[in-house]
Amino acid sequence: MSKDNTRAYNKKSVADIDVKGKKVLLRCDFNVPVDKETGKIRDEGRIVAALPTINYLLDNGAAVIACSHFGRPKGEFKPEFSLCDVADCLSKHLNRPVKMSKDVIGDDAMTLSQNIKPGEIMLLENTRFHPEEEKNDPEFAKKLASMADIFVSDAFGSVHRAHASTEGVSRFLPAVSGFLLNEELKYIGGAISDPKRPLVAILGGAKVSDKLAVISNLLKIADTVIIGGGMAYTFFKAEGGKIGNSLCEDEQLSSVLKCKAEAKERGVKLLLPVDSVAGAEFSNDVDPVVVDSGAIEDGMMAMDIGPAAIGEFVNEIKDAGTIVWNGPMGVFEFSKFAEGTRCIASAVANSNAISVIGGGDSAAAVRKFGVADKITHISTGGGASLEFMEGKALPGIVCLLDA
Ligand code: AMP
């Protein structure tokens, strides 16, 4: 097993350093979902998730200069992408004022950050108001860093990007992880570097091309890899099966055959859904029919795994020591095709395994099916958790001080 594919990060956290009397530049993930019509914050989850690190810093005598990106303002000041509402929401949760700066590295930010006292918090404007943020411009990073003595990174959802506020600032300041990021390192890092066995990886979702790198890495680490969702049908077609109108990426046929061969070579159990639930069109207003996954009639589209597949997958999950799950088993947004994802969510929740769920749709699924509180760890970053599981070096983590 190559070390690169089982990347664990042993990084210093905010609890390992003295923050008393220090100014801390804290990178949060305040990229909250907003209502398209009113512009109001739709889900405060990301703000609430940042509270433990912020409260720890404030209670331990640090002054906090928080920053985040928000949406895609494309490097320009645009009022609809201001973090003002986030500052108000944060202030409500912290029960203390949050000073909002009018700019990111301008006069207002500099003056506020010079005058901030221990136990106080301010928030910089959206880092993406400057094109230099995404370009990881050293001068921009230096200016951001100049406001503080320490950099604390707590924005897991952005650590796969080498931006000025996620990576660049670490070249000018001692950099450590916050509690939220630390949890991701502990659980995702633990699952792929030192899993309690057997390690069962469950991968689903629509596009196999998005998940090939993660499948390939998990084949080197896991004992069992379960494949469901729309991406399973590229495997069936590659083996000469009939898949009707089911999702398929023809350009990936040879890649998925390589995955199968690799699994065989490594002695990894690679499970595909033996049966599926199909419908005549991509809609919930169709009659669901159970079909063999490699013998789907023309005009039919597989939109969920079938009952035999559920039974086989649940059986495998029940004995797992560690489970990592990324991607739904079917079109769980449609009630008639949600059963596969619901059963897998409930099996993962009821197992005694350490369970780690990548962000995005599988996280939404465990919440929808009311089992989120029985999952050991639900990642806060979709893209970042996928790249973590691919074994990639994530720039926003690599740059932190080693423990
Ligand atoms: P991804 O972003 O690749 O993880 O894909 C998530 C999406 O895949 C969800 O919106 C699901 O509805 C969709 N999906 C899962 N299984 C299927 C399927 N068999 N056919 C079409 N879409 C699917």
Short mmCIF file of C-alpha atoms in Angstrom, two decimals, residues 14-374:
data_model
loop_
_atom_site.label_atom_id
_atom_site.label_comp_id
_atom_site.label_asym_id
_atom_site.label_seq_id
_atom_site.Cartn_x
_atom_site.Cartn_y
_atom_site.Cartn_z
CA VAL A 14 -5.49 25.48 17.42
CA ALA A 15 -5.51 23.59 20.73
CA ASP A 16 -1.75 22.91 20.37
CA ILE A 17 -0.67 26.55 20.35
CA ASP A 18 -0.90 29.57 22.64
CA VAL A 19 -3.40 32.06 21.27
CA LYS A 20 -3.60 34.43 24.23
CA GLY A 21 -3.14 38.04 23.16
CA LYS A 22 -2.67 36.99 19.53
CA LYS A 23 -4.50 38.21 16.44
CA VAL A 24 -5.79 35.22 14.53
CA LEU A 25 -6.69 35.23 10.85
CA LEU A 26 -9.40 32.54 10.76
CA ARG A 27 -10.40 31.13 7.36
CA CYS A 28 -14.00 29.93 7.66
CA ASP A 29 -16.38 28.47 5.14
CA PHE A 30 -19.18 31.03 5.17
CA ASN A 31 -20.22 30.18 1.63
CA VAL A 32 -23.80 29.70 2.85
CA PRO A 33 -26.74 28.82 0.61
CA VAL A 34 -29.08 31.77 0.04
CA ASP A 35 -32.64 32.06 -1.18
CA LYS A 36 -32.54 32.98 -4.88
CA GLU A 37 -35.42 35.43 -4.59
CA THR A 38 -34.86 37.18 -1.25
CA GLY A 39 -31.08 36.73 -0.97
CA LYS A 40 -31.56 35.68 2.68
CA ILE A 41 -29.45 32.90 4.23
CA ARG A 42 -31.30 29.62 3.69
CA ASP A 43 -29.22 27.38 5.96
CA GLU A 44 -27.03 28.65 8.81
CA GLY A 45 -25.28 25.26 9.19
CA ARG A 46 -21.87 26.47 8.03
CA ILE A 47 -21.99 29.46 10.38
CA VAL A 48 -23.01 27.27 13.32
CA ALA A 49 -20.24 24.80 12.44
CA ALA A 50 -17.63 27.55 12.79
CA LEU A 51 -18.69 28.48 16.35
CA PRO A 52 -16.56 25.99 18.35
CA THR A 53 -13.27 27.31 16.93
CA ILE A 54 -14.38 30.95 17.17
CA ASN A 55 -15.60 30.57 20.76
CA TYR A 56 -12.41 28.74 21.73
CA LEU A 57 -10.27 31.53 20.29
CA LEU A 58 -12.29 34.32 21.90
CA ASP A 59 -12.49 32.55 25.28
CA ASN A 60 -8.73 32.00 25.23
CA GLY A 61 -7.89 35.65 24.73
CA ALA A 62 -7.36 35.85 20.98
CA ALA A 63 -8.69 38.56 18.68
CA VAL A 64 -10.35 36.97 15.67
CA ILE A 65 -10.15 38.32 12.12
CA ALA A 66 -12.47 35.95 10.26
CA CYS A 67 -12.54 35.66 6.48
CA SER A 68 -14.27 33.58 3.82
CA HIS A 69 -15.26 33.51 0.21
CA PHE A 70 -18.95 33.69 -0.71
CA GLY A 71 -20.36 32.78 -4.11
CA ARG A 72 -18.65 33.77 -7.35
CA PRO A 73 -18.34 37.57 -7.54
CA LYS A 74 -15.59 37.06 -10.15
CA GLY A 75 -13.00 39.33 -8.53
CA GLU A 76 -15.21 42.42 -8.18
CA PHE A 77 -16.96 44.19 -5.32
CA LYS A 78 -20.62 43.23 -5.76
CA PRO A 79 -23.05 44.06 -2.93
CA GLU A 80 -25.10 40.88 -3.48
CA PHE A 81 -22.01 38.88 -2.53
CA SER A 82 -21.30 40.86 0.66
CA LEU A 83 -20.78 38.92 3.89
CA CYS A 84 -22.82 41.52 5.88
CA ASP A 85 -25.72 39.11 6.51
CA VAL A 86 -23.24 36.45 7.63
CA ALA A 87 -21.75 38.94 10.14
CA ASP A 88 -25.25 39.59 11.55
CA CYS A 89 -26.01 35.89 11.78
CA LEU A 90 -22.64 35.16 13.40
CA SER A 91 -23.20 37.95 15.88
CA LYS A 92 -26.59 36.47 16.82
CA HIS A 93 -25.04 33.04 17.47
CA LEU A 94 -22.03 34.39 19.36
CA ASN A 95 -24.12 36.83 21.33
CA ARG A 96 -21.53 39.53 20.80
CA PRO A 97 -20.85 42.12 18.12
CA VAL A 98 -19.04 41.12 14.93
CA LYS A 99 -17.36 44.14 13.34
CA MET A 100 -17.81 43.97 9.58
CA SER A 101 -15.09 45.56 7.49
CA LYS A 102 -16.08 47.33 4.29
CA ASP A 103 -13.20 45.79 2.37
CA VAL A 104 -10.79 42.85 2.37
CA ILE A 105 -7.29 44.33 2.50
CA GLY A 106 -8.20 48.03 2.20
CA ASP A 107 -8.02 50.89 4.71
CA ASP A 108 -11.11 49.80 6.63
CA ALA A 109 -9.84 46.23 7.13
CA MET A 110 -6.42 47.50 8.15
CA THR A 111 -7.78 50.03 10.67
CA LEU A 112 -10.26 47.61 12.21
CA SER A 113 -7.67 44.84 12.48
CA GLN A 114 -5.13 47.21 14.06
CA ASN A 115 -7.62 48.22 16.73
CA ILE A 116 -9.19 44.84 17.48
CA LYS A 117 -8.74 43.65 21.10
CA PRO A 118 -8.52 40.17 22.64
CA GLY A 119 -11.98 38.62 22.90
CA GLU A 120 -13.27 40.63 19.92
CA ILE A 121 -14.16 39.40 16.44
CA MET A 122 -14.32 41.08 13.06
CA LEU A 123 -15.16 39.75 9.61
CA LEU A 124 -13.42 40.78 6.40
CA GLU A 125 -15.45 41.23 3.23
CA ASN A 126 -15.65 38.39 0.69
CA THR A 127 -12.10 37.36 -0.23
CA ARG A 128 -13.25 36.71 -3.81
CA PHE A 129 -13.91 40.44 -4.28
CA HIS A 130 -10.24 40.38 -5.34
CA PRO A 131 -9.12 38.33 -8.37
CA GLU A 132 -5.83 37.82 -6.51
CA GLU A 133 -7.60 35.46 -4.09
CA GLU A 134 -8.11 32.63 -6.59
CA LYS A 135 -4.77 33.37 -8.25
CA ASN A 136 -3.07 32.88 -4.89
CA ASP A 137 -1.26 36.16 -5.43
CA PRO A 138 1.62 36.46 -2.92
CA GLU A 139 1.21 40.23 -2.40
CA PHE A 140 -2.50 39.82 -1.64
CA ALA A 141 -1.76 36.92 0.72
CA LYS A 142 0.95 38.97 2.43
CA LYS A 143 -1.49 41.84 3.03
CA LEU A 144 -4.10 39.49 4.47
CA ALA A 145 -1.46 37.90 6.68
CA SER A 146 -0.14 41.29 7.82
CA MET A 147 -3.27 41.79 9.93
CA ALA A 148 -2.58 38.80 12.18
CA ASP A 149 0.00 36.78 14.15
CA ILE A 150 -1.42 33.30 13.45
CA PHE A 151 -3.44 31.66 10.66
CA VAL A 152 -6.13 29.14 11.60
CA SER A 153 -7.76 27.21 8.77
CA ASP A 154 -11.23 25.85 9.43
CA ALA A 155 -12.69 25.85 5.91
CA PHE A 156 -12.43 22.21 4.89
CA GLY A 157 -14.64 22.78 1.84
CA SER A 158 -11.89 24.98 0.35
CA VAL A 159 -8.68 23.13 1.28
CA HIS A 160 -8.41 21.45 -2.13
CA ARG A 161 -7.90 24.91 -3.61
CA ALA A 162 -4.60 26.75 -3.35
CA HIS A 163 -6.04 30.23 -2.90
CA ALA A 164 -4.52 33.18 -1.04
CA SER A 165 -6.79 32.81 2.00
CA THR A 166 -6.54 29.00 2.12
CA GLU A 167 -2.86 28.44 1.34
CA GLY A 168 -1.03 31.65 0.43
CA VAL A 169 -1.23 33.21 3.89
CA SER A 170 0.56 30.22 5.42
CA ARG A 171 3.78 31.42 3.80
CA PHE A 172 3.70 34.46 6.05
CA LEU A 173 2.14 33.15 9.29
CA PRO A 174 2.34 30.05 11.48
CA ALA A 175 -0.65 28.00 10.27
CA VAL A 176 -2.74 25.46 12.20
CA SER A 177 -6.13 23.75 11.80
CA GLY A 178 -9.36 24.69 13.55
CA PHE A 179 -11.59 22.11 15.24
CA LEU A 180 -13.83 21.58 12.23
CA LEU A 181 -10.92 20.87 9.90
CA ASN A 182 -9.34 18.70 12.56
CA GLU A 183 -12.41 16.43 12.63
CA GLU A 184 -12.16 15.96 8.85
CA LEU A 185 -8.49 15.05 9.15
CA LYS A 186 -9.23 12.62 11.95
CA TYR A 187 -12.14 10.81 10.30
CA ILE A 188 -11.44 10.93 6.57
CA GLY A 189 -7.69 10.67 7.14
CA GLY A 190 -8.24 7.83 9.63
CA ALA A 191 -10.59 5.93 7.31
CA ILE A 192 -8.14 5.90 4.43
CA SER A 193 -4.86 5.56 6.30
CA ASP A 194 -5.62 3.28 9.22
CA PRO A 195 -9.16 1.90 8.88
CA LYS A 196 -10.73 -0.58 11.24
CA ARG A 197 -11.30 -3.49 8.85
CA PRO A 198 -13.08 -4.51 6.84
CA LEU A 199 -13.19 -1.16 5.07
CA VAL A 200 -16.29 -0.96 2.88
CA ALA A 201 -16.39 1.90 0.37
CA ILE A 202 -19.75 2.78 -1.17
CA LEU A 203 -19.72 4.94 -4.28
CA GLY A 204 -22.67 6.19 -6.23
CA GLY A 205 -24.00 9.21 -8.06
CA ALA A 206 -24.50 10.10 -11.67
CA LYS A 207 -21.11 10.45 -13.28
CA VAL A 208 -18.52 7.71 -13.20
CA SER A 209 -15.91 10.09 -14.63
CA ASP A 210 -16.16 12.20 -11.45
CA LYS A 211 -15.51 9.18 -9.29
CA LEU A 212 -12.90 7.16 -11.22
CA ALA A 213 -9.97 8.62 -9.29
CA VAL A 214 -11.63 7.87 -5.97
CA ILE A 215 -12.61 4.35 -7.06
CA SER A 216 -9.07 3.72 -8.20
CA ASN A 217 -7.59 4.92 -4.89
CA LEU A 218 -10.12 3.05 -2.77
CA LEU A 219 -9.37 -0.16 -4.67
CA LYS A 220 -5.87 0.12 -3.20
CA ILE A 221 -7.17 0.55 0.35
CA ALA A 222 -10.63 -0.99 0.81
CA ASP A 223 -11.65 -4.60 1.32
CA THR A 224 -14.95 -4.10 -0.51
CA VAL A 225 -16.01 -1.44 -3.02
CA ILE A 226 -19.75 -1.15 -3.65
CA ILE A 227 -20.86 0.71 -6.76
CA GLY A 228 -24.40 1.98 -7.17
CA GLY A 229 -26.19 4.93 -8.74
CA GLY A 230 -26.18 5.93 -12.39
CA MET A 231 -22.48 5.26 -12.72
CA ALA A 232 -22.96 1.50 -12.27
CA TYR A 233 -24.45 1.14 -15.77
CA THR A 234 -21.22 2.13 -17.52
CA PHE A 235 -19.78 -1.00 -15.86
CA PHE A 236 -22.66 -3.17 -17.13
CA LYS A 237 -22.34 -1.83 -20.67
CA ALA A 238 -18.57 -2.33 -20.62
CA GLU A 239 -19.16 -6.00 -19.83
CA GLY A 240 -21.49 -6.35 -22.80
CA GLY A 241 -24.75 -5.94 -20.85
CA LYS A 242 -27.91 -4.21 -22.12
CA ILE A 243 -28.66 -1.03 -20.18
CA GLY A 244 -31.54 0.55 -22.16
CA ASN A 245 -31.61 4.32 -21.63
CA SER A 246 -29.70 4.20 -18.34
CA LEU A 247 -26.88 6.66 -17.74
CA CYS A 248 -23.66 5.68 -19.47
CA GLU A 249 -20.37 7.36 -20.29
CA ASP A 250 -19.14 5.54 -23.38
CA GLU A 251 -15.73 7.19 -23.22
CA GLN A 252 -15.15 5.54 -19.84
CA LEU A 253 -15.87 1.95 -20.90
CA SER A 254 -12.21 0.96 -20.93
CA SER A 255 -11.50 2.77 -17.64
CA VAL A 256 -14.20 0.89 -15.78
CA LEU A 257 -12.92 -2.42 -17.17
CA LYS A 258 -9.50 -1.46 -15.80
CA CYS A 259 -11.12 -0.88 -12.38
CA LYS A 260 -12.65 -4.35 -12.54
CA ALA A 261 -9.32 -5.91 -13.46
CA GLU A 262 -7.55 -4.01 -10.71
CA ALA A 263 -10.08 -5.16 -8.12
CA LYS A 264 -9.53 -8.76 -9.22
CA GLU A 265 -5.78 -8.41 -9.11
CA ARG A 266 -5.84 -6.90 -5.63
CA GLY A 267 -8.43 -9.32 -4.26
CA VAL A 268 -10.88 -6.50 -3.53
CA LYS A 269 -14.57 -7.40 -3.64
CA LEU A 270 -16.15 -5.07 -6.23
CA LEU A 271 -19.93 -5.24 -6.02
CA LEU A 272 -22.34 -3.90 -8.63
CA PRO A 273 -26.14 -3.91 -8.24
CA VAL A 274 -27.39 -7.25 -9.64
CA ASP A 275 -30.83 -5.74 -10.13
CA SER A 276 -32.25 -2.25 -10.59
CA VAL A 277 -35.51 -0.35 -10.50
CA ALA A 278 -36.21 1.19 -13.88
CA GLY A 279 -38.81 3.49 -15.42
CA ALA A 280 -39.84 4.54 -18.93
CA GLU A 281 -38.52 8.08 -18.47
CA PHE A 282 -36.56 10.26 -16.02
CA SER A 283 -39.57 11.10 -13.88
CA ASN A 284 -41.34 10.07 -10.70
CA ASP A 285 -44.58 9.65 -12.71
CA VAL A 286 -43.69 6.26 -14.15
CA ASP A 287 -44.32 2.68 -13.09
CA PRO A 288 -41.18 1.39 -11.35
CA VAL A 289 -40.12 -2.04 -12.64
CA VAL A 290 -37.46 -4.34 -11.17
CA VAL A 291 -35.04 -5.52 -13.85
CA ASP A 292 -31.72 -7.39 -14.11
CA SER A 293 -29.06 -4.68 -14.32
CA GLY A 294 -27.32 -6.14 -17.38
CA ALA A 295 -30.55 -6.89 -19.25
CA ILE A 296 -32.47 -3.63 -19.35
CA GLU A 297 -34.86 -3.23 -22.28
CA ASP A 298 -34.58 -0.39 -24.77
CA GLY A 299 -36.62 2.57 -23.60
CA MET A 300 -36.16 1.78 -19.89
CA MET A 301 -33.88 3.74 -17.58
CA ALA A 302 -32.45 2.36 -14.33
CA MET A 303 -33.00 4.90 -11.55
CA ASP A 304 -32.36 2.88 -8.39
CA ILE A 305 -30.71 -0.31 -7.22
CA GLY A 306 -33.11 -3.25 -6.89
CA PRO A 307 -34.14 -5.39 -3.88
CA ALA A 308 -31.55 -8.14 -4.45
CA ALA A 309 -28.77 -5.55 -4.72
CA ILE A 310 -30.01 -3.85 -1.54
CA GLY A 311 -29.88 -7.21 0.28
CA GLU A 312 -26.35 -7.93 -0.91
CA PHE A 313 -25.05 -4.43 -0.14
CA VAL A 314 -26.69 -4.32 3.31
CA ASN A 315 -25.14 -7.68 4.15
CA GLU A 316 -21.71 -6.32 3.32
CA ILE A 317 -22.27 -3.08 5.28
CA LYS A 318 -23.44 -4.91 8.39
CA ASP A 319 -20.01 -6.50 9.00
CA ALA A 320 -17.90 -3.44 8.14
CA GLY A 321 -15.36 -1.97 10.55
CA THR A 322 -15.19 1.29 8.60
CA ILE A 323 -17.52 2.65 5.92
CA VAL A 324 -16.88 5.51 3.55
CA TRP A 325 -19.80 6.60 1.41
CA ASN A 326 -19.94 9.09 -1.44
CA GLY A 327 -22.87 9.36 -3.84
CA PRO A 328 -26.50 8.15 -3.78
CA MET A 329 -27.61 4.72 -5.01
CA GLY A 330 -30.29 6.14 -7.28
CA VAL A 331 -32.42 9.17 -8.02
CA PHE A 332 -33.32 9.53 -4.33
CA GLU A 333 -35.00 12.88 -5.06
CA PHE A 334 -37.85 10.83 -6.69
CA SER A 335 -39.89 8.95 -4.05
CA LYS A 336 -40.33 5.89 -6.30
CA PHE A 337 -36.57 5.55 -6.73
CA ALA A 338 -35.40 6.48 -3.23
CA GLU A 339 -35.61 3.06 -1.61
CA GLY A 340 -32.05 1.93 -2.45
CA THR A 341 -30.46 5.07 -1.03
CA ARG A 342 -32.79 4.98 2.01
CA CYS A 343 -31.91 1.34 2.80
CA ILE A 344 -28.18 1.95 2.41
CA ALA A 345 -28.41 5.09 4.59
CA SER A 346 -30.19 3.13 7.27
CA ALA A 347 -27.77 0.17 7.05
CA VAL A 348 -24.78 2.52 7.37
CA ALA A 349 -26.43 4.30 10.31
CA ASN A 350 -27.28 1.06 12.10
CA SER A 351 -23.91 -0.61 11.62
CA ASN A 352 -21.31 -0.58 14.38
CA ALA A 353 -18.72 0.66 11.91
CA ILE A 354 -16.99 4.03 11.91
CA SER A 355 -19.01 5.70 9.18
CA VAL A 356 -17.74 8.61 7.12
CA ILE A 357 -19.93 10.34 4.57
CA GLY A 358 -18.53 12.62 1.89
CA GLY A 359 -20.43 15.89 1.53
CA GLY A 360 -22.92 16.67 -1.19
CA ASP A 361 -25.73 14.30 -2.10
CA SER A 362 -24.97 11.43 0.29
CA ALA A 363 -24.89 13.91 3.17
CA ALA A 364 -28.23 15.29 1.95
CA ALA A 365 -29.57 11.71 1.77
CA VAL A 366 -28.72 10.76 5.37
CA ARG A 367 -30.33 14.00 6.52
CA LYS A 368 -33.41 13.43 4.38
CA PHE A 369 -33.84 9.92 5.76
CA GLY A 370 -33.39 11.11 9.36
CA VAL A 371 -30.28 9.08 10.22
CA ALA A 372 -27.61 11.80 10.20
CA ASP A 373 -27.15 11.65 13.96
CA LYS A 374 -26.11 7.99 13.74
#
